[in-house]
PDB file of C-alpha atoms and ligand atoms in Angstrom:
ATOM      1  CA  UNK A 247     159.274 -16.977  15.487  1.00 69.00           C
ATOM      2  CA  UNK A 248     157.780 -16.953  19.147  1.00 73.00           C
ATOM      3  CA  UNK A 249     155.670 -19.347  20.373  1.00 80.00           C
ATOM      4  CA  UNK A 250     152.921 -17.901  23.000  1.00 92.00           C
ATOM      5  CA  UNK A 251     153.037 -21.143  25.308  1.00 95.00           C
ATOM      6  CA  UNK A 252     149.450 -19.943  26.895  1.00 97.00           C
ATOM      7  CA  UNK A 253     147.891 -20.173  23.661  1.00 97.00           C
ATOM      8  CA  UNK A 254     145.238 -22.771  23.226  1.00 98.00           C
ATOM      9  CA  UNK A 255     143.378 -21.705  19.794  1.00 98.00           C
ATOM     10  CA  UNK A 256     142.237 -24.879  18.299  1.00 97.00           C
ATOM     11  CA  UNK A 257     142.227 -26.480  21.209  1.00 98.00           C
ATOM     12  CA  UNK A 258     138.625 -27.943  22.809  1.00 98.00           C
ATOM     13  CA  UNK A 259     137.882 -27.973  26.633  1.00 98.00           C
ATOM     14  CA  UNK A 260     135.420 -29.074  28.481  1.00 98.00           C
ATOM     15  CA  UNK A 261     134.606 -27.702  31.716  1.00 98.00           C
ATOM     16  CA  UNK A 262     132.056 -29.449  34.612  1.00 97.00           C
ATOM     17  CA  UNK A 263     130.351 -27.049  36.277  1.00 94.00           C
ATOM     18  CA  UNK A 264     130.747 -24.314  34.151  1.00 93.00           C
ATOM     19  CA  UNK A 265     127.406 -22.102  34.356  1.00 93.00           C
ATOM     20  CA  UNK A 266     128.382 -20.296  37.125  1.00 92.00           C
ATOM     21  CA  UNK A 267     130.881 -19.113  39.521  1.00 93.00           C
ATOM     22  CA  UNK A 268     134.275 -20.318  39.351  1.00 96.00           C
ATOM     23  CA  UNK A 269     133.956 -22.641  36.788  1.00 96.00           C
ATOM     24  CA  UNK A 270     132.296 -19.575  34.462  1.00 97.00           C
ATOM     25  CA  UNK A 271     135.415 -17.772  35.490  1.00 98.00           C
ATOM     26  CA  UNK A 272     137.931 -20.562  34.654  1.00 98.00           C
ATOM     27  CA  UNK A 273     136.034 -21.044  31.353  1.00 98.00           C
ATOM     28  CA  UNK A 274     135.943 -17.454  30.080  1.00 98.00           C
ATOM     29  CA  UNK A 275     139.765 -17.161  30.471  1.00 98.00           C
ATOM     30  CA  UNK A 276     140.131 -20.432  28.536  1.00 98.00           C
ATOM     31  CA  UNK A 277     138.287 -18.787  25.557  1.00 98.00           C
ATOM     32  CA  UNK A 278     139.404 -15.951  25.777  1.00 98.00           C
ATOM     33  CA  UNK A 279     143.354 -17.810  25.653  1.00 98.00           C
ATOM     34  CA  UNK A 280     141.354 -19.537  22.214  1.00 98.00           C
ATOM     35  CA  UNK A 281     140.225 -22.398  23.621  1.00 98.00           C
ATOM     36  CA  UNK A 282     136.299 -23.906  21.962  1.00 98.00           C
ATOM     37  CA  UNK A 283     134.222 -24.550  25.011  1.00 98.00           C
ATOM     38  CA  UNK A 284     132.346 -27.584  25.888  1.00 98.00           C
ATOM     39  CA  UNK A 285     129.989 -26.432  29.183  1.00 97.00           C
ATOM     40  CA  UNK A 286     128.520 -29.027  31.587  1.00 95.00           C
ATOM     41  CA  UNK A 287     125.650 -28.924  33.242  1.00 93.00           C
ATOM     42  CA  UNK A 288     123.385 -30.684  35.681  1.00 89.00           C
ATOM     43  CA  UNK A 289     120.239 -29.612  35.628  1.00 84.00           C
ATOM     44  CA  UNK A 290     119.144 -26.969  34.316  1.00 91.00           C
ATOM     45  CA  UNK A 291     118.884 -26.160  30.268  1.00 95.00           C
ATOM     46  CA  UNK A 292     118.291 -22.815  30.637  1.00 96.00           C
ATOM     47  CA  UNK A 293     121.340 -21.966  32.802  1.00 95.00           C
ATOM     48  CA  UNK A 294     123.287 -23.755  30.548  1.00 96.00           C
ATOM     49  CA  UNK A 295     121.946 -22.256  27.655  1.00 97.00           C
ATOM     50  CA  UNK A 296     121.935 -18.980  28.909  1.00 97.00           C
ATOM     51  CA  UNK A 297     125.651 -19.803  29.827  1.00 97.00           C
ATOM     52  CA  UNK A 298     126.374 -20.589  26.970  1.00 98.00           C
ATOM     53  CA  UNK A 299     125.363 -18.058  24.960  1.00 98.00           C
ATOM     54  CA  UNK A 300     126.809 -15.148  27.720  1.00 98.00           C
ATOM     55  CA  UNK A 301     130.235 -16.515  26.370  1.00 98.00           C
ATOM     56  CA  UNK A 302     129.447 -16.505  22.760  1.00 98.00           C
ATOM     57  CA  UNK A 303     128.647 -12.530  23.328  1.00 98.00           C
ATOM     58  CA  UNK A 304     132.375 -12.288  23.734  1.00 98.00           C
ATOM     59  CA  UNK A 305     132.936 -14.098  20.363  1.00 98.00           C
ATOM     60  CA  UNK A 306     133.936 -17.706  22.260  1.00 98.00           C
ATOM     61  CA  UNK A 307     133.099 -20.656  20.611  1.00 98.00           C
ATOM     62  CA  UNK A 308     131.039 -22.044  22.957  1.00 98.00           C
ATOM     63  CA  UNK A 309     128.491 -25.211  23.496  1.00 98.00           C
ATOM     64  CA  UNK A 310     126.398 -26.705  25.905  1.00 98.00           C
ATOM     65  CA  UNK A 311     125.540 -30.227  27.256  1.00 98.00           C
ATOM     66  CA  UNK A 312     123.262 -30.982  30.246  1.00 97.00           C
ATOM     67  CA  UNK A 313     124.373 -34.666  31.794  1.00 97.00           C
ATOM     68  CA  UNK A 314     125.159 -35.817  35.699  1.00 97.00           C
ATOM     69  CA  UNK A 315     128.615 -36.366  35.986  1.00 96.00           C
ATOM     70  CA  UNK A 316     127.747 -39.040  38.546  1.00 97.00           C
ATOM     71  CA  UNK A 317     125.723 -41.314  35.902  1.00 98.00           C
ATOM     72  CA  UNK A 318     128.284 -43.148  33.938  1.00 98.00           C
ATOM     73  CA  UNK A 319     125.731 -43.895  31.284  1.00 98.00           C
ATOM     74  CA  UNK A 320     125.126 -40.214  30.479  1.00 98.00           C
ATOM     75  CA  UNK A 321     128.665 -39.431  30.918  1.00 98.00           C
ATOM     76  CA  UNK A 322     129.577 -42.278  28.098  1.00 98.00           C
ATOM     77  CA  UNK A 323     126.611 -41.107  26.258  1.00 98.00           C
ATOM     78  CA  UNK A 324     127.370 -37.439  26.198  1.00 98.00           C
ATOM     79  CA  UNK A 325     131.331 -37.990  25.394  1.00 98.00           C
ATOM     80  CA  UNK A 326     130.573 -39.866  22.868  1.00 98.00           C
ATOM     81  CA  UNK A 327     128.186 -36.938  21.412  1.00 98.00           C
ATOM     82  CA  UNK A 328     130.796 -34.308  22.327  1.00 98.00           C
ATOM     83  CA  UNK A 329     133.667 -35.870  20.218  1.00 97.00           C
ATOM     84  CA  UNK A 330     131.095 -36.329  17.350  1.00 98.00           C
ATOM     85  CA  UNK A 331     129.746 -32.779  17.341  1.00 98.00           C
ATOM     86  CA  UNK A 332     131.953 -30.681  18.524  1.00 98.00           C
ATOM     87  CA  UNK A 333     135.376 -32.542  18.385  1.00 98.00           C
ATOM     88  CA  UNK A 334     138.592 -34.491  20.371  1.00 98.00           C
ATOM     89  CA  UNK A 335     138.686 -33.085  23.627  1.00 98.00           C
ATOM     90  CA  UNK A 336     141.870 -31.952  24.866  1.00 98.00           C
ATOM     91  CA  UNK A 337     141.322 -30.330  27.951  1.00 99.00           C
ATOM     92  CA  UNK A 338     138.962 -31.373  30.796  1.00 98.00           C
ATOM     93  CA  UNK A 339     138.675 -29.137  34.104  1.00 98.00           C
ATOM     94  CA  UNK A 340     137.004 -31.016  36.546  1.00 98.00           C
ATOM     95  CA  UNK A 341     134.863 -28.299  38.551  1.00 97.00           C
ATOM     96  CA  UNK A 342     131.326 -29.514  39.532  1.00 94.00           C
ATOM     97  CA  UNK A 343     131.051 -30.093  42.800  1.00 94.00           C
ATOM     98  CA  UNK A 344     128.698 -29.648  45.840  1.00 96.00           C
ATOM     99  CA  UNK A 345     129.236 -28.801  49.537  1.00 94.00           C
ATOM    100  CA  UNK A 346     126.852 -29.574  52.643  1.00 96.00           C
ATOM    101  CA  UNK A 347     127.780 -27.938  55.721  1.00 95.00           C
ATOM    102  CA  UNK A 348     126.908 -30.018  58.859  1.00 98.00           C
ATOM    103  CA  UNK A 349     128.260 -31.027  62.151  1.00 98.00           C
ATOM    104  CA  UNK A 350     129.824 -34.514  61.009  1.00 98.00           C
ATOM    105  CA  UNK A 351     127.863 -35.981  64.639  1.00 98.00           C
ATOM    106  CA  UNK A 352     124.597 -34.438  62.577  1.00 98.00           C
ATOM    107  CA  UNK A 353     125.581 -35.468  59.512  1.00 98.00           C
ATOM    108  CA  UNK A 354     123.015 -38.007  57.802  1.00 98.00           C
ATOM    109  CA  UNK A 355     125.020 -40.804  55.911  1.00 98.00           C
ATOM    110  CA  UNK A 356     123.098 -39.821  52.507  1.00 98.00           C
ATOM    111  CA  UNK A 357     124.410 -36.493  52.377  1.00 98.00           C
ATOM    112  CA  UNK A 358     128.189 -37.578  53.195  1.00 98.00           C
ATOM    113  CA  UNK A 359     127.901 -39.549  50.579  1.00 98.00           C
ATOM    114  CA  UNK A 360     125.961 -37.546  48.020  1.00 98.00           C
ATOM    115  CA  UNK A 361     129.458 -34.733  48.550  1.00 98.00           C
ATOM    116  CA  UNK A 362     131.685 -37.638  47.918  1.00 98.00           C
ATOM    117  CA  UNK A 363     129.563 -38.836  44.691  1.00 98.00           C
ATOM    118  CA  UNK A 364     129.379 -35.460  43.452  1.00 98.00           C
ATOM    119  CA  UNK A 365     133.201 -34.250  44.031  1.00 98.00           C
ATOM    120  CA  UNK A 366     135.222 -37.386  44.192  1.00 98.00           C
ATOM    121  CA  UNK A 367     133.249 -40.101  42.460  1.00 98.00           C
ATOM    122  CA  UNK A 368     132.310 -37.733  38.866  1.00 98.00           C
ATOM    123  CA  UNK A 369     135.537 -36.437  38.414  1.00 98.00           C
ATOM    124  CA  UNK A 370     136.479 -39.977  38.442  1.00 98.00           C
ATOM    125  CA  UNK A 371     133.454 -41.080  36.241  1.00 98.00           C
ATOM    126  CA  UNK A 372     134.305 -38.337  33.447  1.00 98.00           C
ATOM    127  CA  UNK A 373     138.092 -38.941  33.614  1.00 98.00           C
ATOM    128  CA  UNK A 374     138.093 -42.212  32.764  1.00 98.00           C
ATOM    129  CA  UNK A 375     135.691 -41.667  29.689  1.00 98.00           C
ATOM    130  CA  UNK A 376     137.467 -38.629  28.673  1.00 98.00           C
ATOM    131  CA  UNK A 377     140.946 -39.814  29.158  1.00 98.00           C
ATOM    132  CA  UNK A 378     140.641 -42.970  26.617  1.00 98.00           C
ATOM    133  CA  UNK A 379     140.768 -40.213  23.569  1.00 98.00           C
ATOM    134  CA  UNK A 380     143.658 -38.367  25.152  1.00 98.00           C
ATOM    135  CA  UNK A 381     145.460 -41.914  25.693  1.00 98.00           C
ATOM    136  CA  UNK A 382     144.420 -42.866  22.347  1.00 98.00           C
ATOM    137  CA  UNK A 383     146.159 -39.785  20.788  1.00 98.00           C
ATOM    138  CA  UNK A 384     149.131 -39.562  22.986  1.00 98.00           C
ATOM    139  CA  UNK A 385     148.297 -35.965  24.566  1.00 98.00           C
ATOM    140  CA  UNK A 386     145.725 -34.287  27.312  1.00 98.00           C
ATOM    141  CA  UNK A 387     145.491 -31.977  30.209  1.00 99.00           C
ATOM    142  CA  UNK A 388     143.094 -32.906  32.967  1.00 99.00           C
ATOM    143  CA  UNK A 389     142.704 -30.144  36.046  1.00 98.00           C
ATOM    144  CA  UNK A 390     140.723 -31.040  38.632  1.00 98.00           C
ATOM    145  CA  UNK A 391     139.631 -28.666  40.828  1.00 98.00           C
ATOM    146  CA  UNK A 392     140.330 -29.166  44.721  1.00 98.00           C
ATOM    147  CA  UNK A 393     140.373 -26.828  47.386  1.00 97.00           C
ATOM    148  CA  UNK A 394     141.910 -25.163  50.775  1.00 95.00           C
ATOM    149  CA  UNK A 395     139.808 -28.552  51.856  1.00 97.00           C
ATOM    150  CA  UNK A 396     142.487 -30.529  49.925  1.00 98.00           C
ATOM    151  CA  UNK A 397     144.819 -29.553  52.986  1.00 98.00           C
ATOM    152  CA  UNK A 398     142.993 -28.390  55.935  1.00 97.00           C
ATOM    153  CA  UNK A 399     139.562 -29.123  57.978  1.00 97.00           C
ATOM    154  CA  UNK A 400     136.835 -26.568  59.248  1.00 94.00           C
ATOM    155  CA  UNK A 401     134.118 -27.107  61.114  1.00 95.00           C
ATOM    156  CA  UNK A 402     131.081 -28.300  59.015  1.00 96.00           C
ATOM    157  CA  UNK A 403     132.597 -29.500  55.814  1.00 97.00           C
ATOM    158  CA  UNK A 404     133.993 -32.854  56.980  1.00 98.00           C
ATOM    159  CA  UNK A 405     132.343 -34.513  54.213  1.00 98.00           C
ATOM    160  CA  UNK A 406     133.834 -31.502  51.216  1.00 98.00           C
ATOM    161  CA  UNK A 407     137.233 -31.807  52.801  1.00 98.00           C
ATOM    162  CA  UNK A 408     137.185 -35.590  52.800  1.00 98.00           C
ATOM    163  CA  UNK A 409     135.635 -35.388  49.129  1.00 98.00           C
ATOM    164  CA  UNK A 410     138.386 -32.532  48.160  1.00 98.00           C
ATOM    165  CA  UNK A 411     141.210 -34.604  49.970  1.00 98.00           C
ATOM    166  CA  UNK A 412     140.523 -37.220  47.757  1.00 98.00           C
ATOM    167  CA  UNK A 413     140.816 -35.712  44.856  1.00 98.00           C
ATOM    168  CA  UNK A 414     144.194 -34.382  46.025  1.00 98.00           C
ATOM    169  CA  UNK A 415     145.355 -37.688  45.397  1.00 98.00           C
ATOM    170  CA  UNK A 416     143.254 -39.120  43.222  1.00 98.00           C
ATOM    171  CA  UNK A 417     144.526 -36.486  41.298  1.00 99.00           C
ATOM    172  CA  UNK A 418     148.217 -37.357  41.929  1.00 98.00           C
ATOM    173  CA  UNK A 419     147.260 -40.870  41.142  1.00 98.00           C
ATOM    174  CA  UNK A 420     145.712 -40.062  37.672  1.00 98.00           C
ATOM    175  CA  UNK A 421     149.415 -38.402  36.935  1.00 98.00           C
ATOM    176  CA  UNK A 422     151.032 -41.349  37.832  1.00 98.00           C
ATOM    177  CA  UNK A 423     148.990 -43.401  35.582  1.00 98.00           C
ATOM    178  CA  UNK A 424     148.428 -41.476  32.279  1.00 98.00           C
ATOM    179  CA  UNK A 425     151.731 -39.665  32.367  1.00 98.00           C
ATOM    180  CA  UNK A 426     153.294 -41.810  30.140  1.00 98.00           C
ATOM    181  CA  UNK A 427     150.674 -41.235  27.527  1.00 98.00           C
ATOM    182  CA  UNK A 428     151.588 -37.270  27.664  1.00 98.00           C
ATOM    183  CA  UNK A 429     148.648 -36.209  29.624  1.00 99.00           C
ATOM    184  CA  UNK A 430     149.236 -34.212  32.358  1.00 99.00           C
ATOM    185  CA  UNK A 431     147.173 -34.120  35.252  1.00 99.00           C
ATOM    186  CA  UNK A 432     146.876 -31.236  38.012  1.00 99.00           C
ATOM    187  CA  UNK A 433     144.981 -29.479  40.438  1.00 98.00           C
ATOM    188  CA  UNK A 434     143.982 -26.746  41.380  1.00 98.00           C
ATOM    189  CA  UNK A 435     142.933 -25.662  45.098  1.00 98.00           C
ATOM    190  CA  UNK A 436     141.060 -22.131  45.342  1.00 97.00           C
ATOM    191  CA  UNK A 437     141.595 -20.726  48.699  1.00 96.00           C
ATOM    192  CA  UNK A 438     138.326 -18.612  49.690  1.00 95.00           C
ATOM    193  CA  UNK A 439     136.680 -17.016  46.426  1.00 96.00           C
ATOM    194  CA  UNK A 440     133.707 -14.892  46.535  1.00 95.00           C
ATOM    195  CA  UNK A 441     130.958 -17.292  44.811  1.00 91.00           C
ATOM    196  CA  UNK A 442     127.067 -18.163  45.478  1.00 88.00           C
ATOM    197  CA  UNK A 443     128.697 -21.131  47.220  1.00 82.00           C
ATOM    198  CA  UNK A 444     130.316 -18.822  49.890  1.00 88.00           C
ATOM    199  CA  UNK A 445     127.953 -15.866  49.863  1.00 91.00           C
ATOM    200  CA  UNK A 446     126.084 -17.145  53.021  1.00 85.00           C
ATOM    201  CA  UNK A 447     129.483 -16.889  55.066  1.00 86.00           C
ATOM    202  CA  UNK A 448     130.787 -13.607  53.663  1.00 89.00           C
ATOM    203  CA  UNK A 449     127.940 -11.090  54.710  1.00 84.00           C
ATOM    204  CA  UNK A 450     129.684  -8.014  56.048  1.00 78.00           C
ATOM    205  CA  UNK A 451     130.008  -8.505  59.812  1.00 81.00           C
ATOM    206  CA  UNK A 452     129.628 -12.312  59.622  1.00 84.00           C
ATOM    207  CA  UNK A 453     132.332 -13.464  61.893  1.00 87.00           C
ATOM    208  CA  UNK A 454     133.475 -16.163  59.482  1.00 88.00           C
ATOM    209  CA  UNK A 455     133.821 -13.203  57.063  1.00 90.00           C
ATOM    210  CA  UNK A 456     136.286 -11.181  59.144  1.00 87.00           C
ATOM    211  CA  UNK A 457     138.048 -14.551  59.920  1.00 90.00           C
ATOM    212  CA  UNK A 458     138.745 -15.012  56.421  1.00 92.00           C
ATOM    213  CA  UNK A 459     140.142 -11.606  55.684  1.00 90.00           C
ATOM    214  CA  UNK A 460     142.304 -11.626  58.375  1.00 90.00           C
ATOM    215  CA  UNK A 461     143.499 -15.306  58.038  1.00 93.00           C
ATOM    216  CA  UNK A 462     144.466 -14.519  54.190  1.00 95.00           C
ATOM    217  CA  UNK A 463     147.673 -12.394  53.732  1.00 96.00           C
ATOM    218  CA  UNK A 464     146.239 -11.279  50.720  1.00 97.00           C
ATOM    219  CA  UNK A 465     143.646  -9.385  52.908  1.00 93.00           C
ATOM    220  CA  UNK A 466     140.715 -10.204  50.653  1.00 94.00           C
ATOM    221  CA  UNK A 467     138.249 -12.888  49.234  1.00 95.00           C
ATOM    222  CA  UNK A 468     139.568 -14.203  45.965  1.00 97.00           C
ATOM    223  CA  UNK A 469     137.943 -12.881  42.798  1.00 97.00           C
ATOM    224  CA  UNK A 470     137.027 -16.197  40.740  1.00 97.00           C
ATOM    225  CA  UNK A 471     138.614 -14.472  37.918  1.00 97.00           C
ATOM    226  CA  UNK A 472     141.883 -14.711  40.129  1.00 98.00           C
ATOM    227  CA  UNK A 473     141.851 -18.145  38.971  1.00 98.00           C
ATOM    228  CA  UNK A 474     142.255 -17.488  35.211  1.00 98.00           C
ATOM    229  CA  UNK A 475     146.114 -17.473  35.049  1.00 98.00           C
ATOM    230  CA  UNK A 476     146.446 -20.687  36.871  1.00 98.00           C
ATOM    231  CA  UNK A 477     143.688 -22.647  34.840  1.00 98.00           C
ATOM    232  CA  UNK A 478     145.412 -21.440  31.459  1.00 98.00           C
ATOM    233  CA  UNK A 479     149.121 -22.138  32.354  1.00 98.00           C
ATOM    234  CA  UNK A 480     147.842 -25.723  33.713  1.00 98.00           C
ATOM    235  CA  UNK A 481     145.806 -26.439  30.323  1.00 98.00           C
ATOM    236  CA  UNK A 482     148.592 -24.977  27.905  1.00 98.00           C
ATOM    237  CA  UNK A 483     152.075 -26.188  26.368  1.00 97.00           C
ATOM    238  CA  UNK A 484     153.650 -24.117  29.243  1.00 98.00           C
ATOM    239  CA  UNK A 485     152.509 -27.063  32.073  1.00 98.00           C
ATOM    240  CA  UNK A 486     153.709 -29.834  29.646  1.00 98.00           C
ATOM    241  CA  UNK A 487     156.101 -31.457  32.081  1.00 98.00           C
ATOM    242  CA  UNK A 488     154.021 -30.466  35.053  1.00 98.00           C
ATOM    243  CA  UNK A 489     152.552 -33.418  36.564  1.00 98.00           C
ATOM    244  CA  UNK A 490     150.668 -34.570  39.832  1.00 98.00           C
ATOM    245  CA  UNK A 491     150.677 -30.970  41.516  1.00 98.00           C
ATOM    246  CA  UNK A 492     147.895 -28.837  43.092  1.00 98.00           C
ATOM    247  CA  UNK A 493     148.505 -25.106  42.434  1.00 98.00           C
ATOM    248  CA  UNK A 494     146.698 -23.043  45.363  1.00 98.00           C
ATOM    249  CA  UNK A 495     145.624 -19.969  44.755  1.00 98.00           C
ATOM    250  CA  UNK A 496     144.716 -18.697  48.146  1.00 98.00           C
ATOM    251  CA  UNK A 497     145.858 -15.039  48.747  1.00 98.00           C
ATOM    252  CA  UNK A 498     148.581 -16.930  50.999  1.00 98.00           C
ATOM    253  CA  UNK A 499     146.477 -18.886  53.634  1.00 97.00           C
ATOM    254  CA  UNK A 500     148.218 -21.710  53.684  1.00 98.00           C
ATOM    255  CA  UNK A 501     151.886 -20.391  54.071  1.00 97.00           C
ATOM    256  CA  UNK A 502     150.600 -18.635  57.292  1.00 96.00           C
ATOM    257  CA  UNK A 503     149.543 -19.769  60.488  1.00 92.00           C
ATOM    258  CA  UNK A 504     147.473 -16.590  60.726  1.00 89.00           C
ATOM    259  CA  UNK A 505     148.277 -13.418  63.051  1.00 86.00           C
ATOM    260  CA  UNK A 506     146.522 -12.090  65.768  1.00 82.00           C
ATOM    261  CA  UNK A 507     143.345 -10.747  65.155  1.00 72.00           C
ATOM    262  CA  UNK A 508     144.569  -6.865  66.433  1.00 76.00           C
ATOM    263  CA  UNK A 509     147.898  -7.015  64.381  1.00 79.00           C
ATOM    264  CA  UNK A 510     148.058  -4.881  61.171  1.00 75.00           C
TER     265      UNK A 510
HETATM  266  C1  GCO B 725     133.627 -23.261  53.411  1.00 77.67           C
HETATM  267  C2  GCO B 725     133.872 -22.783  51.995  1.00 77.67           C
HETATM  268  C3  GCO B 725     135.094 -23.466  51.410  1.00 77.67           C
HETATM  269  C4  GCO B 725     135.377 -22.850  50.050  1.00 77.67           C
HETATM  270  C5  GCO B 725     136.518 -23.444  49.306  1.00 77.67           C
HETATM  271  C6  GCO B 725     137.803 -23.253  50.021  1.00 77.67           C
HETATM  272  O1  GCO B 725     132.476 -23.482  53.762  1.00 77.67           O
HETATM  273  O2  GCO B 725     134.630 -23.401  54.124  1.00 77.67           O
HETATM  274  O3  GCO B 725     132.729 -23.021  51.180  1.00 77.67           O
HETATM  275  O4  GCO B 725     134.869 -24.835  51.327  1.00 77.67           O
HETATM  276  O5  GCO B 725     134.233 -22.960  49.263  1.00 77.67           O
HETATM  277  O6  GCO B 725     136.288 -24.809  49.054  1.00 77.67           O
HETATM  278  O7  GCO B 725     138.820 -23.793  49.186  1.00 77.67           O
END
C-alpha cells in the first residue's frame, strides 16, 4: 500500500494571518493537501469571513476566528473555542506579522516595539497555548514564518529583521524544547514575494524593484503560491524528524553575493 507522506486529510491547521497574501497562499495549499482550516484574523470580520468562505468555494473545510495574537487572553480564549468547535489542532503556521519601514535614527520606540509584539512576541503567545494540546497528545507541527530578515539587514526594516531574527531562534529554541514530545518545529523564510506588503517597492522602474530581480538568481519576485510545497512538506509526516530548521525559499538570494548589475 503507499503512503502519500504530504497528505494531511483529517488533519486541522490553523494559520495566523491567513486572509491575505502569503498566509492565503500557504493556507490554500494546506487544504487543498486535506488539511480543515482554522483562519486568524485581526481585525476585520469581513476579511475573514470573506476569506473564509473564498476557500470553501474550492470545497476546503474552512473556519474563521477574529482574535489579536498579541492578547494572551483572547488567544487562551479563542484556543480554547477552536478545540471545542472545530477540533485538536495539529498544525499551527505562525504568519501574522507587520513591518514598519523607518530609518532606525527615526524610528519612534512605539513602533519598534509594536513589530517586535506583533512578529516575535504572538508567535510566542499562540505557541505556548497551542502547543499544550500537541504536548498533551504526543504529536504537532509548528512553522513559523521568518524571512530573508531572519539572515540579513536592509535599510529601513531594523525593527522586522530584529523581530524576524528572533524568531529564527526562537524558533530553534521551541525545537529544542518540545521535540521530545514529537512536535516538530520549523521555519520558514520567504525571500522577496510579490504581496500588498511589498507592492510599494516593486512598481516597475522602482529601483528597489530592479535590485531585487537582479539580486535573485531566480530572476523574479516569488509567487506566494511558491511557498505551497515548503509549507506542506514542513506540516506533513514527510518533515517528521525535521527539527529546528528554516527552509528559505528565495529564488537563490542568499547563496549569492549578487552579480554586477550589467552581467547577464
Ligand atoms: C522589505 C520587504 C521584506 C520582505 C520579506 C523578505 O521591505 O525588505 O518587505 O521584508 O517582505 O520579509 O523576506
Amino acid at each position: 500500500m503507499s503512503i502519500n507522506l504530504f497528505d494531511l486529510t483529517g488533519k486541522i491547521a490553523l494559520i495566523t494571518g491567513g486572509t491575505h497574501g502569503l498566509g492565503m497562499a500557504m493556507a490554500m495549499g494546506l487544504g487543498n493537501a486535506g488539511a480543515t482550516l482554522v483562519i486568524n484574523g485581526a481585525s476585520s470580520e469581513e476579511k475573514l469571513n470573506n476569506a473564509v468562505n473564498y476557500y470553501k468555494s474550492f470545497g476546503i473545510n474552512a473556519y474563521g476566528y477574529l482574535f489579536d495574537v498579541t492578547n494572551e487572553t483572547q488567544v487562551i480564549e479563542n484556543i480554547t473555542k477552536i478545540e471545542r468547535e472545530v477540533g485538536n489542532i495539529d498544525i499551527l503556521v505562525n504568519n501574522a506579522g507587520i513591518i514598519k519601514r523607518t530609518p532606525l535614527e527615526e524610528m519612534e520606540v512605539t513602533d519598534f516595539e509594536q513589530v517586535l509584539k506583533v512578529d516575535l512576541v504572538g508567535p510566542f503567545i499562540i505557541s505556548k497555548h497551542v502547543v499544550k494540546g500537541m504536548i498533551s497528545r504526543r504529536q504537532g507541527k509548528i512553522i513559523n514564518i521568518c524571512s530573508m530578515m531572519s539572515e540579513l539587514g536592509r535599510n529601513t526594516v531594523g525593527a522586522y529583521a530584529a523581530a524576524k531574527g528572533g524568531l529564527k531562534m526562537l524558533t530553534k529554541n521551541m525545537a529544542t524544547e518540545w521535540a521530545k514530545y514529537n512536535i516538530q518545529t520549523n521555519g520558514i523564510g520567504p525571500g522577496y514575494f510579490a504581496t500588498s506588503q511589498t507592492a510599494p517597492i516593486r512598481v516597475e522602474g522602482h529601483p528597489f524593484n530592479d535590485f531585487i530581480v537582479g539580486r535573485t538568481p531566480a530572476g523574479r519576485w516569488g509567487d506566494p503560491n511558491d511557498l505551497q510545497g515548503a509549507v506542506i512538506f514542513l506540516s506533513s509526516k514527510a518533515s517528521d524528524f525535521v527539527n529546528g530548521q528554516i527552509l528559505y525559499v528565495d529564488g537563490g538570494i542568499l547563496a549569492t553575493i549578487g552579480k554586477p548589475l550589467n552581467e547577464k
